[in-house]
Short mmCIF file of C-alpha atoms in Angstrom, two decimals:
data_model
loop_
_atom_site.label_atom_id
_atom_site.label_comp_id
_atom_site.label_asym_id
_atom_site.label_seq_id
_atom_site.Cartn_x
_atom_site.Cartn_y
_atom_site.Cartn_z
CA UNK A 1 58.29 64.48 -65.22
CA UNK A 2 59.60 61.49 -66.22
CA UNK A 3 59.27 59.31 -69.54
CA UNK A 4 57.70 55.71 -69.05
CA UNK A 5 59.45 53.22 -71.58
CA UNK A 6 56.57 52.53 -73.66
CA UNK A 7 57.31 48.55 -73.39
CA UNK A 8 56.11 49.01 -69.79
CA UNK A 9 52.96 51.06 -70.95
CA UNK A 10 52.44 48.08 -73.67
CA UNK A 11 53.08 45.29 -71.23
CA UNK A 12 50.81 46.60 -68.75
CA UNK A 13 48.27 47.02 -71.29
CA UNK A 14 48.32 43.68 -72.66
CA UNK A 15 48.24 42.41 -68.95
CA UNK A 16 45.01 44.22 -68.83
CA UNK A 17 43.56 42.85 -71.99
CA UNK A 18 44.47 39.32 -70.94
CA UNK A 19 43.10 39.06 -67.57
CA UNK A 20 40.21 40.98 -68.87
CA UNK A 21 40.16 37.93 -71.55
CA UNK A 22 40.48 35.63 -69.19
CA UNK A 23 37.50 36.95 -66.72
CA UNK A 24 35.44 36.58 -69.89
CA UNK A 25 36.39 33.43 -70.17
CA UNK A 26 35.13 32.37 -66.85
CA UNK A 27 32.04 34.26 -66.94
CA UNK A 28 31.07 32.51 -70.43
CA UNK A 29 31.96 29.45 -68.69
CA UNK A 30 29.47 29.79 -66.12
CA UNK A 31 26.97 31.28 -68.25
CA UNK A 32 27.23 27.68 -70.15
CA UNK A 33 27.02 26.03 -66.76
CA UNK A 34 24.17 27.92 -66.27
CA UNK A 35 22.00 27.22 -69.01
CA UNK A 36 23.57 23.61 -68.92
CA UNK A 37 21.87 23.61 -65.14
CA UNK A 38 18.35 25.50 -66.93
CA UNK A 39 17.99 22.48 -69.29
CA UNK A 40 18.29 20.11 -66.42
CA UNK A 41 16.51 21.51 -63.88
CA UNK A 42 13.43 21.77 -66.77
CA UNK A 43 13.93 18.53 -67.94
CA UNK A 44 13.83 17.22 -64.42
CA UNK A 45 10.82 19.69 -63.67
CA UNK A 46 8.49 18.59 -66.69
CA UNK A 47 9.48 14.56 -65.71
CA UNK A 48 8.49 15.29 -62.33
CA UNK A 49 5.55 16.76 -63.13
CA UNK A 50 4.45 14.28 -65.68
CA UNK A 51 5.17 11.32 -63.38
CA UNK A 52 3.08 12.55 -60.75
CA UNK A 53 0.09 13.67 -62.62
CA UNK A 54 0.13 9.71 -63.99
CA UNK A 55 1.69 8.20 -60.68
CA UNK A 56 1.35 10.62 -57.49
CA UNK A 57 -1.95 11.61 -57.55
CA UNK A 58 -3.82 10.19 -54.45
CA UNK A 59 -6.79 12.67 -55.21
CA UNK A 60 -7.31 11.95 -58.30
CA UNK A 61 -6.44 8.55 -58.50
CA UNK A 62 -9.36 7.76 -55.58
CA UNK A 63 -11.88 9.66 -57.35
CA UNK A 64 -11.44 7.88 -60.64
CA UNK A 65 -11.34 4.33 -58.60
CA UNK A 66 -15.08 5.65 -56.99
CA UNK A 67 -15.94 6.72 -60.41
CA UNK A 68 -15.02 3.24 -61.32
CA UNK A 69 -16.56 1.51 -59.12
CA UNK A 70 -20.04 3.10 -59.34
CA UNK A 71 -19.99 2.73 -62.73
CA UNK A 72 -23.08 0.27 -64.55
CA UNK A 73 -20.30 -2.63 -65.01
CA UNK A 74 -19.34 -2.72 -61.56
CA UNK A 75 -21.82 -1.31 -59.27
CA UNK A 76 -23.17 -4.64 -58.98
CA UNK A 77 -20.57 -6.65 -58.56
CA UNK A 78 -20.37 -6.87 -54.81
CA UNK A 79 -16.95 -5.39 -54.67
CA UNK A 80 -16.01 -4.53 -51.16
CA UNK A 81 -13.74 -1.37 -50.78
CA UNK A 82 -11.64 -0.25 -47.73
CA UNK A 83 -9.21 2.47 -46.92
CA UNK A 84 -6.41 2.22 -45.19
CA UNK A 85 -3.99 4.98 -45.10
CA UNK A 86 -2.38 5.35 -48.71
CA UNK A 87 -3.94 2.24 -50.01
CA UNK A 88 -7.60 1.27 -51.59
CA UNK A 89 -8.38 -2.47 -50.61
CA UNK A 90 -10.76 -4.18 -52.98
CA UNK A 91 -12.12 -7.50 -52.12
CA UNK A 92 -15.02 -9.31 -54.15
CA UNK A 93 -15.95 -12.85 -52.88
CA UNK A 94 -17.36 -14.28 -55.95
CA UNK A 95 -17.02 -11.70 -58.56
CA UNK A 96 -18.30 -12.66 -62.01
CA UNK A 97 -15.67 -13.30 -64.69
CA UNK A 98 -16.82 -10.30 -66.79
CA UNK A 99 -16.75 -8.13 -63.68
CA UNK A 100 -13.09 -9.19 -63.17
CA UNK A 101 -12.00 -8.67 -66.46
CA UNK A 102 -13.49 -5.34 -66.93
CA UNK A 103 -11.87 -4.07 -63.30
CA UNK A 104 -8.29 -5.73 -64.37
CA UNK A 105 -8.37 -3.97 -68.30
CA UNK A 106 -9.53 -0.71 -66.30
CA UNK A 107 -6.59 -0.89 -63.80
CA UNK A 108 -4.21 -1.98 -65.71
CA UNK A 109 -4.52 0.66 -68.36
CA UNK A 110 -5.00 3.27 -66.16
CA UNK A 111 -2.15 5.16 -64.16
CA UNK A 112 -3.31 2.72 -60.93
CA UNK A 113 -0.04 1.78 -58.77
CA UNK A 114 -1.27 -1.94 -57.88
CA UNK A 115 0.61 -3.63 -55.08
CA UNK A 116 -0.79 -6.71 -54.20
CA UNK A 117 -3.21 -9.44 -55.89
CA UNK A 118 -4.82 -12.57 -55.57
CA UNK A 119 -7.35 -14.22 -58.04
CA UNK A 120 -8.31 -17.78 -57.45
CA UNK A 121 -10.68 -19.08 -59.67
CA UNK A 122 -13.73 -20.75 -58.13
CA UNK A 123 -15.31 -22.07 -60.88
CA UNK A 124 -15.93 -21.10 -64.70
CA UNK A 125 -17.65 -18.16 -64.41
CA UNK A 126 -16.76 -16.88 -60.86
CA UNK A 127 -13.39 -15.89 -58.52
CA UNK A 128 -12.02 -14.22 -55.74
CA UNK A 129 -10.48 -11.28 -55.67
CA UNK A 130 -8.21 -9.20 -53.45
CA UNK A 131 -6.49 -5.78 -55.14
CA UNK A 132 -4.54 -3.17 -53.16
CA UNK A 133 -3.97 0.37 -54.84
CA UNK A 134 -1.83 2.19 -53.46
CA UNK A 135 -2.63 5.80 -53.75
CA UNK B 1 58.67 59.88 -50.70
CA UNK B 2 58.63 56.09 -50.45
CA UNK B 3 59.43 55.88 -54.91
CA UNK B 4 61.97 59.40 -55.05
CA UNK B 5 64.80 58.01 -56.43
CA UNK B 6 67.93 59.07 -55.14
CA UNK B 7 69.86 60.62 -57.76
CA UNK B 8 73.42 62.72 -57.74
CA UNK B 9 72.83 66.06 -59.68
CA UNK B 10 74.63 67.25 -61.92
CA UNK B 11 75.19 69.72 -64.62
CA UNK B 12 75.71 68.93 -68.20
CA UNK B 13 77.08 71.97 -70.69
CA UNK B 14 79.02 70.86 -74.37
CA UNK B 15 82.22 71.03 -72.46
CA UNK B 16 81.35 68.66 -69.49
CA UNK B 17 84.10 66.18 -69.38
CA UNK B 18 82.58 62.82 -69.75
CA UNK B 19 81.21 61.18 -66.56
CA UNK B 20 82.20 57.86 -65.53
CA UNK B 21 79.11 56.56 -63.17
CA UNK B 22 76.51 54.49 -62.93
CA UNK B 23 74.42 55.77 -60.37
CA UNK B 24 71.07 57.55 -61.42
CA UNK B 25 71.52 60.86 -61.94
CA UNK B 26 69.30 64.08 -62.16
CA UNK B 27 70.66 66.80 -64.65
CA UNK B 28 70.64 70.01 -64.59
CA UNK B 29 71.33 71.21 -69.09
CA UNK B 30 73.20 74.22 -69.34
CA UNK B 31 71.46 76.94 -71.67
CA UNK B 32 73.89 75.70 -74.38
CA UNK B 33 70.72 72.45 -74.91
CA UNK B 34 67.89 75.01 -75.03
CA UNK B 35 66.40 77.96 -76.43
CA UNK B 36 64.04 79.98 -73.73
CA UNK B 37 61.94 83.10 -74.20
CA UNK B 38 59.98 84.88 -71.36
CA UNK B 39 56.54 85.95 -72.44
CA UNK B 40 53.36 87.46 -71.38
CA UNK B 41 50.98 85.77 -72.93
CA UNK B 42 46.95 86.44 -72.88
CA UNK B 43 46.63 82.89 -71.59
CA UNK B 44 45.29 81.60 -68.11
CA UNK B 45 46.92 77.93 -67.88
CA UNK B 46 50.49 76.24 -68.75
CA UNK B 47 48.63 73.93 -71.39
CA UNK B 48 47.69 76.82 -73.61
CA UNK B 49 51.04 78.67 -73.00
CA UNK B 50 52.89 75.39 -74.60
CA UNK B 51 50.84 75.18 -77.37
CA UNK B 52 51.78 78.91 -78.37
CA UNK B 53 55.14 78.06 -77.67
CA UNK B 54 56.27 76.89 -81.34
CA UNK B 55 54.71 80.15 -82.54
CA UNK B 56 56.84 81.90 -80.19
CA UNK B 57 59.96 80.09 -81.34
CA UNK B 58 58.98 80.46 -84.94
CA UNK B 59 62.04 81.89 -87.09
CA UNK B 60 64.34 81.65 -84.24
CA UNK B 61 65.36 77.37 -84.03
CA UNK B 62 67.94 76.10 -86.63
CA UNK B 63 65.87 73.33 -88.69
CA UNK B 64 64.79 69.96 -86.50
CA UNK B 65 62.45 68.29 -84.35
CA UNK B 66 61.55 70.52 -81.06
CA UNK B 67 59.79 69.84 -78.06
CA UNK B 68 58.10 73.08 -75.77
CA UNK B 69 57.96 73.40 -72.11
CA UNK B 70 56.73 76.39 -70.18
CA UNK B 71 56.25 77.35 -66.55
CA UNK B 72 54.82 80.86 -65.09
CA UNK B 73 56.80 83.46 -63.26
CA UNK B 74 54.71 86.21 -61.80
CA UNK B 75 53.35 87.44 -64.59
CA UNK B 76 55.16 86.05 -68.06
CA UNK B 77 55.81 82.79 -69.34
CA UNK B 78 59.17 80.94 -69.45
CA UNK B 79 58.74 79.19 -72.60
CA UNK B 80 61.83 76.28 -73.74
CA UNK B 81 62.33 74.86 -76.88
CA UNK B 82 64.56 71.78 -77.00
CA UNK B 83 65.94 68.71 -79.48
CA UNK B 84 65.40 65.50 -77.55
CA UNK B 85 67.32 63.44 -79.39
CA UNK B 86 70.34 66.17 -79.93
CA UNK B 87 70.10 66.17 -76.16
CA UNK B 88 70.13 62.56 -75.33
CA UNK B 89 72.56 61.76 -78.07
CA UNK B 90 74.84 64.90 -76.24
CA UNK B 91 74.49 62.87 -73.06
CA UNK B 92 75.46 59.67 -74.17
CA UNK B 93 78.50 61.15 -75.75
CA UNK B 94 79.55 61.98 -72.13
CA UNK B 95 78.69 58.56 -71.00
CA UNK B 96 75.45 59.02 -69.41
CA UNK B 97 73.15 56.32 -70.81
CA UNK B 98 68.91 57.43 -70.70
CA UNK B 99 68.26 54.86 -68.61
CA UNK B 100 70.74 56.61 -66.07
CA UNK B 101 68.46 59.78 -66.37
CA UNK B 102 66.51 60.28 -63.34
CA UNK B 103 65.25 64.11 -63.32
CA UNK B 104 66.10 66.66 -66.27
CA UNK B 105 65.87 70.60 -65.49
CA UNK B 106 67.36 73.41 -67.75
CA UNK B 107 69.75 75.81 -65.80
CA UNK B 108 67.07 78.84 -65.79
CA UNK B 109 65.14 77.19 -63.22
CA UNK B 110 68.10 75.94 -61.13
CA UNK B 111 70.25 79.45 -61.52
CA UNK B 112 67.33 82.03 -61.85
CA UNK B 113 68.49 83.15 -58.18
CA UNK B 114 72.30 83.23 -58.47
CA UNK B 115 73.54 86.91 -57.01
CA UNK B 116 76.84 86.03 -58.78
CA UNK B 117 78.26 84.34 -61.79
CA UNK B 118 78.89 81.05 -61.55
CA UNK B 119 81.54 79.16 -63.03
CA UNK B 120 81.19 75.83 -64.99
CA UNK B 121 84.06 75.27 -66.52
CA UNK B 122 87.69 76.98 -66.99
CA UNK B 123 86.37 78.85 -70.05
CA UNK B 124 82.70 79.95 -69.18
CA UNK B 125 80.12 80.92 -66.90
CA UNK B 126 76.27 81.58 -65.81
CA UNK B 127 75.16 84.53 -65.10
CA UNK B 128 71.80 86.05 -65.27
CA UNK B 129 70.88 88.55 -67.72
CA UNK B 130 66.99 90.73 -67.74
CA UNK B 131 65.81 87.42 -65.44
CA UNK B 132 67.55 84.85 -68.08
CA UNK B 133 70.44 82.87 -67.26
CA UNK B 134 72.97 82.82 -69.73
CA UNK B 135 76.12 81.08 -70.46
CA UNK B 136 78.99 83.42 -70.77
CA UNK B 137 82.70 83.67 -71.15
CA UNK B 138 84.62 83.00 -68.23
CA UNK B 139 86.66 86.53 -69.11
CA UNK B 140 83.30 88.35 -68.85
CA UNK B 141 83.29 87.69 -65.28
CA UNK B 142 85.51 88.78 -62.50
CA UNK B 143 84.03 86.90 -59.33
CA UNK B 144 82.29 83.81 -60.53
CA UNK B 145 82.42 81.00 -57.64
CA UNK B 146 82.59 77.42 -59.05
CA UNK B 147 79.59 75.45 -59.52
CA UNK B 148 78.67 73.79 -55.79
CA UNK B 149 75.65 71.35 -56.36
CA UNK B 150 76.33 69.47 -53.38
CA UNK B 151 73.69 71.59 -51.52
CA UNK B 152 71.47 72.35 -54.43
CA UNK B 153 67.90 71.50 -54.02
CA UNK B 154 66.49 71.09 -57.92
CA UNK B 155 63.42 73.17 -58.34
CA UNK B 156 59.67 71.07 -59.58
CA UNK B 157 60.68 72.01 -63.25
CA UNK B 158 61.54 68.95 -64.49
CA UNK B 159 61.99 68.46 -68.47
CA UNK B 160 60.48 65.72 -70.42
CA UNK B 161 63.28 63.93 -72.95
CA UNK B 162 61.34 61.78 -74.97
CA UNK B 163 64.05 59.15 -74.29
CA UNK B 164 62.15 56.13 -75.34
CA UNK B 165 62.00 57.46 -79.32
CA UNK B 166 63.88 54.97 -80.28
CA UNK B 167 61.52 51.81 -79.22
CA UNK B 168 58.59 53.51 -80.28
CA UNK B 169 57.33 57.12 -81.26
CA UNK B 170 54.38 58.80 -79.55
CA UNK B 171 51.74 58.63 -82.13
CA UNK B 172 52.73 54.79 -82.21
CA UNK B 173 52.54 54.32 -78.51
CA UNK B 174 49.31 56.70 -78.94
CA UNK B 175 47.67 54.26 -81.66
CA UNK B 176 48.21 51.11 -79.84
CA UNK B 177 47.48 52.01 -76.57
CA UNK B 178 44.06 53.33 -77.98
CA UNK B 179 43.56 50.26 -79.89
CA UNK B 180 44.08 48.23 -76.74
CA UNK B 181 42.18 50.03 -74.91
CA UNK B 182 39.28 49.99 -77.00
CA UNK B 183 39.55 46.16 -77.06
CA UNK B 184 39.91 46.22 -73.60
CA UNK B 185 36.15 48.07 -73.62
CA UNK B 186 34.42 45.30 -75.94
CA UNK B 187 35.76 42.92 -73.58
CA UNK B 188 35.01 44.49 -70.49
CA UNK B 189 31.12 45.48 -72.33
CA UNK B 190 30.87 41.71 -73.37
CA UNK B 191 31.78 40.61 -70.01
CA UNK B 192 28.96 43.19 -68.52
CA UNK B 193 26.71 41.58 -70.91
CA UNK B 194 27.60 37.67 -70.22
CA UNK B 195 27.33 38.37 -66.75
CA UNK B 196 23.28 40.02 -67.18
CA UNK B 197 22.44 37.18 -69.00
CA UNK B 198 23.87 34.57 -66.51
CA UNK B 199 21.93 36.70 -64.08
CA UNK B 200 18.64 36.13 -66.15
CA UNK B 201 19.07 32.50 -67.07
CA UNK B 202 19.82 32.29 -62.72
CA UNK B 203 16.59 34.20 -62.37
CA UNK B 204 14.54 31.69 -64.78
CA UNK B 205 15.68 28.88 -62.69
CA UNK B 206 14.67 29.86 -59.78
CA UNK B 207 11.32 30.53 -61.26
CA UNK B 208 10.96 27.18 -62.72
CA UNK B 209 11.02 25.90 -59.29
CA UNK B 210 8.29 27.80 -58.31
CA UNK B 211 6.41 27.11 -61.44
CA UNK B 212 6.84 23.42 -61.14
CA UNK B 213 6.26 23.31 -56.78
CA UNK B 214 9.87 21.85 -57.05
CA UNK B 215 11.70 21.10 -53.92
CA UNK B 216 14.33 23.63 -52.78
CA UNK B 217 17.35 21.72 -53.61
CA UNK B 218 18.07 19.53 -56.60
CA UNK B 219 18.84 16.69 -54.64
CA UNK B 220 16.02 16.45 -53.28
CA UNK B 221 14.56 16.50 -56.95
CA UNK B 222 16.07 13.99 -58.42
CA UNK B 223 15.19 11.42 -55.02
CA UNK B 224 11.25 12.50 -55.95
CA UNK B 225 12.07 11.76 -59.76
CA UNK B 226 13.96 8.45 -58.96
CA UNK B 227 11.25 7.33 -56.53
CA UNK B 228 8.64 8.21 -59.17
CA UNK B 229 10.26 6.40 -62.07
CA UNK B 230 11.24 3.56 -60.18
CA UNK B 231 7.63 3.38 -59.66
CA UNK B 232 6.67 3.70 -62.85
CA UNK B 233 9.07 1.33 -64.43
CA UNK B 234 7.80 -1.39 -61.89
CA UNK B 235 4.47 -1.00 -62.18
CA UNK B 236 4.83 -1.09 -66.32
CA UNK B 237 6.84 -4.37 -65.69
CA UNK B 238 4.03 -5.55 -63.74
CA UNK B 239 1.71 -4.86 -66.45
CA UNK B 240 3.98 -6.19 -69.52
CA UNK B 241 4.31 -9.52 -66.91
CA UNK B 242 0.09 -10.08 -66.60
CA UNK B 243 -0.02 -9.57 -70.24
CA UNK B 244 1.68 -11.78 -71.05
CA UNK B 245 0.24 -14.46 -68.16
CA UNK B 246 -3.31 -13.06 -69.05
CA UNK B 247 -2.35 -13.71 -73.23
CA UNK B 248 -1.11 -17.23 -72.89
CA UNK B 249 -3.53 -19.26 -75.43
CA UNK B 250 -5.22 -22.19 -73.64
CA UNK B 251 -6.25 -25.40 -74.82
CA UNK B 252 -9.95 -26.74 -73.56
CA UNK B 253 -9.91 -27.87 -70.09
CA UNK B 254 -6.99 -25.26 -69.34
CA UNK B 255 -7.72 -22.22 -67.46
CA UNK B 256 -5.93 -19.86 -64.74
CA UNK B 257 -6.52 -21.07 -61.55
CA UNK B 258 -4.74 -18.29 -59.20
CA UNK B 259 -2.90 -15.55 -60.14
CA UNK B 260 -1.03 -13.44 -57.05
CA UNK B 261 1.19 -10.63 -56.86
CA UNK B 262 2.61 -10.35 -53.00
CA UNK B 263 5.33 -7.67 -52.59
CA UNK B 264 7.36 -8.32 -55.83
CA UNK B 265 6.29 -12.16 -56.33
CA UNK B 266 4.09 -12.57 -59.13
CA UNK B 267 2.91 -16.31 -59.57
CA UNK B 268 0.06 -17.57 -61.42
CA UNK B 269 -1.23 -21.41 -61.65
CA UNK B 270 -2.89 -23.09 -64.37
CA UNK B 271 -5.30 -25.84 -64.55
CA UNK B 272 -2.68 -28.39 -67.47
CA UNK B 273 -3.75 -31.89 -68.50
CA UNK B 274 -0.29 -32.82 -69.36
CA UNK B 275 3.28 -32.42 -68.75
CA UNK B 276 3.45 -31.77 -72.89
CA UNK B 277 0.89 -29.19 -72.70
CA UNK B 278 2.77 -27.28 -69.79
CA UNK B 279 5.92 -27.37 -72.00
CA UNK B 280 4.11 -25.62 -74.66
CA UNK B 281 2.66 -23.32 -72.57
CA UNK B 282 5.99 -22.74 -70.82
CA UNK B 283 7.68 -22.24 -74.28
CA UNK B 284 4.66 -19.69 -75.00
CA UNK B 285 5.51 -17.76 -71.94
CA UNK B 286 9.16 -17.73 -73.09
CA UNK B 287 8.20 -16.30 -76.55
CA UNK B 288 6.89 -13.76 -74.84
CA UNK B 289 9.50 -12.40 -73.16
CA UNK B 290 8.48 -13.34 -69.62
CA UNK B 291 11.57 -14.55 -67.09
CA UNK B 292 10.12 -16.88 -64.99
CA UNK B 293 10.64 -20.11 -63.12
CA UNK B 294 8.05 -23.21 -63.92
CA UNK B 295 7.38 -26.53 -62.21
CA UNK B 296 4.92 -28.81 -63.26
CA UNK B 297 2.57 -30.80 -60.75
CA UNK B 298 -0.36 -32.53 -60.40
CA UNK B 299 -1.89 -31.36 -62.94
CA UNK B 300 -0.84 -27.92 -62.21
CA UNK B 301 2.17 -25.52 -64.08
CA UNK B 302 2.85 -23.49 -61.39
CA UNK B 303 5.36 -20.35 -62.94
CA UNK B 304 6.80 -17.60 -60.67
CA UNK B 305 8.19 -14.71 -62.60
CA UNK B 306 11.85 -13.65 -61.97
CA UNK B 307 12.74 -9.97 -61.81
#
């Protein structure tokens, strides 16, 4: 049989070493990619998830505008409500002032999407008022 | 068949004139290179018969460094004992460099069927003797024919010359090959283990969309997450804009008359006496951060905010 010249034995064995170096390499690589994509895709998940709860939540959003608007402070304040597909129309022809305030504060500090207004006074105490919510 | 190297044979005794060639070339060592003992030994395989060999040998080689070969013949053991390096350095004498070596084989396999002597050089010969061939004086023999390798067809008993001593020994080649093979292992375990854990941080992703109801793709993520912020950041605009309409401190006789928000126009209209008053209530509006355009009419400041 015949002798291999060791330098080929040690030159094939440090070819093996480096392209097994190399492959590990790459794999750590994507293993950072991967946990790079983790944290995103999380990050994006929880944001998601938080933004709707406050800002895509038609359910919940109508029930809390009904709760509203049978509650003591506005149940008699003639508001007029109307649904039309994603959107809660709320008109009051003479609403009382305290009415008015108390829907506005409630709307606008809760997680209501508001799309259009109009409030024209009518006279010290009284306006009109048009809201659309969108759901 | 496709990597036999074609080699010319030839044979190699002390008193081989030197050869002048540099083709590959297989050689066939007269018995002058080697010591060889036939045996029967109480062994079943090659392996064990080789390591007996030095045992064998033992009070019979001149002092030196010896390497054993065997090979089975009916019943008994051929066993060789042999100096690489006296070899090799032998060789090169006659001009045949190691990397010129092709095939090695002692005469006793090549000659082991010779009916006759056989003449390889002026002065001796090979002959066999009890199954061994021998070198012998030419005198000693009548009919030897001269050697004919022309038609020879070398046996499968090739010889190993450790011809690469001199760039490293065995144990050396032995220790580093083992040490780059073992870190050859870590890698190749590390790189089994990177890759189960890129598997498992894959898995968790996928679960997360399933935990979260996320779409399949993350493009179509990140259009839900831009719609959604985009709606949040107007509608907190929209707030931080009435607040500071709804917070603008009136003087008596001033009060909001309309205040309207249609698509992303948000106006209000106050009741001013004067032009001064609107200024200050302008200014106000300024103060508090609102970006707005103002006109000033009849009694009215009309403001429209600009986003």
């Amino acid at each position: 049989m015949k002798s291999i010249n060791p330098m080929y034995i040690a030159l094939l064995l440090i070819a093996a070493l480096l392209v097994t170096a190399i492959k590990l390499h790459q794999a750590k690589q994507e293993q950072y990619e991967a946990l790079e994509s983790l944290k995103q895709t999380e990050a994006t998940a929880r944001r998601i998830t938080a933004l709707k709860e406050q800002w895509d939540s038609p359910q919940k959003r109508t029930a809390e505008l009904e709760r509203l608007l049978r509650s003591g402070a506005l149940r008699n304040a003639g508001i007029v409500r109307e649904k039309r597909n994603n959107t809660i129309i709320l008109d009051a022809e003479a609403i009382d002032g305290k009415s008015a305030e108390y829907l506005f504060n409630k709307l606008l500090n809760g997680s209501y999407t508001i799309k259009n207004l109009r409030l024209k006074r009518l006279d010290a105490s009284q306006a009109d008022l048009h809201l659309e919510v969108t759901l | 068949m496709f990597f036999k190297t074609e080699a010319q044979v030839h044979f190699v005794d002390t008193k081989t004139p030197d050869i002048e060639t540099d083709a590959m070339l297989d050689i066939i060592l007269s018995p002058a290179f080697y010591w060889v003992k036939r045996r029967k030994l109480p062994v079943r395989f090659i392996r064990e018969a080789k390591k007996l060999a030095p045992s064998v040998f033992d009070d019979t080689l001149p002092e030196g460094e010896y390497s054993y070969t065997a090979y089975k013949e009916g019943e008994e053991y051929l066993l060789f004992a042999y100096n690489d390096k006296a070899i090799l350095d032998q060789l090169l004498n006659k001009g045949i460099k190691p990397s010129q070596i092709n095939r090695v084989y002692f005469a006793q396999s090549e000659f082991d069927r010779i009916d006759h002597p056989v003449a390889i050089s002026t002065s001796h010969v090979l002959g066999l003797h009890d199954g061994i061939v021998v070198k012998l004086p030419a005198a000693l023999s009548e009919q030897a024919s001269p050697i004919d390798l022309s038609w020879h067809k070398c046996s499968s008993h090739t010889v190993d010359l450790a011809r690469y001593a001199h760039i490293a020994d065995r144990q050396s080649v032995i220790r580093f090959g083992s040490f780059m093979a073992v870190l050859t292992l870590l890698f190749l375990i590390e790189l089994a283990i990177v890759g189960d854990k890129t598997k498992a941080i894959e898995a968790e992703q996928a679960g997360l969309f399933a935990k979260y109801d996320l779409k399949s793709t993350m493009m179509q993520n990140e259009a839900i997450l831009k719609r959604l912020q985009s709606r949040y950041e107007e509608q907190e605009a929209l707030r931080a804009d009435l607040l500071a309409i709804t917070s603008l401190k009136l003087g008596d006789g001033e009060h909001l008359l309309r205040l309207s928000r249609e698509g992303n126009a948000l106006k209000a209209t106050w009741e001013v006496a004067t032009s001064q008053r609107a200024n200050v209530l302008a200014s106000q509006l300024t103060k508090s951060g609102l970006a707005f355009k103002h006109q000033y009419r009849d009694g009215q400041l009309s403001v429209e905010v600009v986003r």
